[in-house]
PDB file of C-alpha atoms in Angstrom:
ATOM      1  CA  ARG A 126     -38.831  58.815 170.292  1.00  0.00           C
ATOM      2  CA  THR A 127     -35.952  56.863 168.825  1.00  0.00           C
ATOM      3  CA  GLU A 128     -36.337  53.964 166.442  1.00  0.00           C
ATOM      4  CA  SER A 129     -34.368  50.764 166.647  1.00  0.00           C
ATOM      5  CA  PRO A 130     -31.382  50.555 164.261  1.00  0.00           C
ATOM      6  CA  THR A 131     -32.929  47.472 162.677  1.00  0.00           C
ATOM      7  CA  LYS A 132     -36.055  49.352 161.588  1.00  0.00           C
ATOM      8  CA  ILE A 133     -33.952  52.183 160.197  1.00  0.00           C
ATOM      9  CA  VAL A 134     -31.880  49.739 158.135  1.00  0.00           C
ATOM     10  CA  TYR A 135     -35.015  48.058 156.779  1.00  0.00           C
ATOM     11  CA  ARG A 136     -36.450  51.434 155.759  1.00  0.00           C
ATOM     12  CA  ASP A 137     -33.295  53.053 154.386  1.00  0.00           C
ATOM     13  CA  ARG A 138     -32.526  51.843 150.856  1.00  0.00           C
ATOM     14  CA  TYR A 139     -29.125  53.549 150.764  1.00  0.00           C
ATOM     15  CA  ILE A 140     -27.946  51.675 153.854  1.00  0.00           C
ATOM     16  CA  GLN A 141     -29.251  48.396 152.421  1.00  0.00           C
ATOM     17  CA  VAL A 142     -27.340  48.868 149.166  1.00  0.00           C
ATOM     18  CA  THR A 143     -24.172  49.905 150.990  1.00  0.00           C
ATOM     19  CA  LEU A 144     -24.294  46.870 153.288  1.00  0.00           C
ATOM     20  CA  LEU A 145     -24.997  44.601 150.328  1.00  0.00           C
ATOM     21  CA  LEU A 146     -21.994  45.904 148.383  1.00  0.00           C
ATOM     22  CA  TRP A 147     -19.751  45.674 151.472  1.00  0.00           C
ATOM     23  CA  VAL A 148     -20.736  42.074 152.125  1.00  0.00           C
ATOM     24  CA  ALA A 149     -20.357  41.190 148.440  1.00  0.00           C
ATOM     25  CA  ALA A 150     -16.853  42.682 148.302  1.00  0.00           C
ATOM     26  CA  PHE A 151     -15.921  40.844 151.501  1.00  0.00           C
ATOM     27  CA  LEU A 152     -17.132  37.501 150.160  1.00  0.00           C
ATOM     28  CA  ILE A 153     -15.376  38.040 146.817  1.00  0.00           C
ATOM     29  CA  GLN A 154     -12.076  38.696 148.624  1.00  0.00           C
ATOM     30  CA  ILE A 155     -12.437  35.482 150.630  1.00  0.00           C
ATOM     31  CA  TYR A 156     -13.366  33.519 147.498  1.00  0.00           C
ATOM     32  CA  PHE A 157     -10.378  34.665 145.447  1.00  0.00           C
ATOM     33  CA  LYS A 158      -7.865  34.232 148.278  1.00  0.00           C
ATOM     34  CA  LYS A 159      -8.274  30.456 148.139  1.00  0.00           C
TER      35      LYS A 159
END
C-alpha cells in the first residue's frame, strides 16, 4: 500500500526543513535581485 506524497511530506521532518530552506533561498534571491 503506497501513501500519497503529500502525507509523506507532512510526516517527514527532513523533507519539510529542506523544502523550507529551498523556498527561503529562492525568495531571498528574488528579493535581492530588485
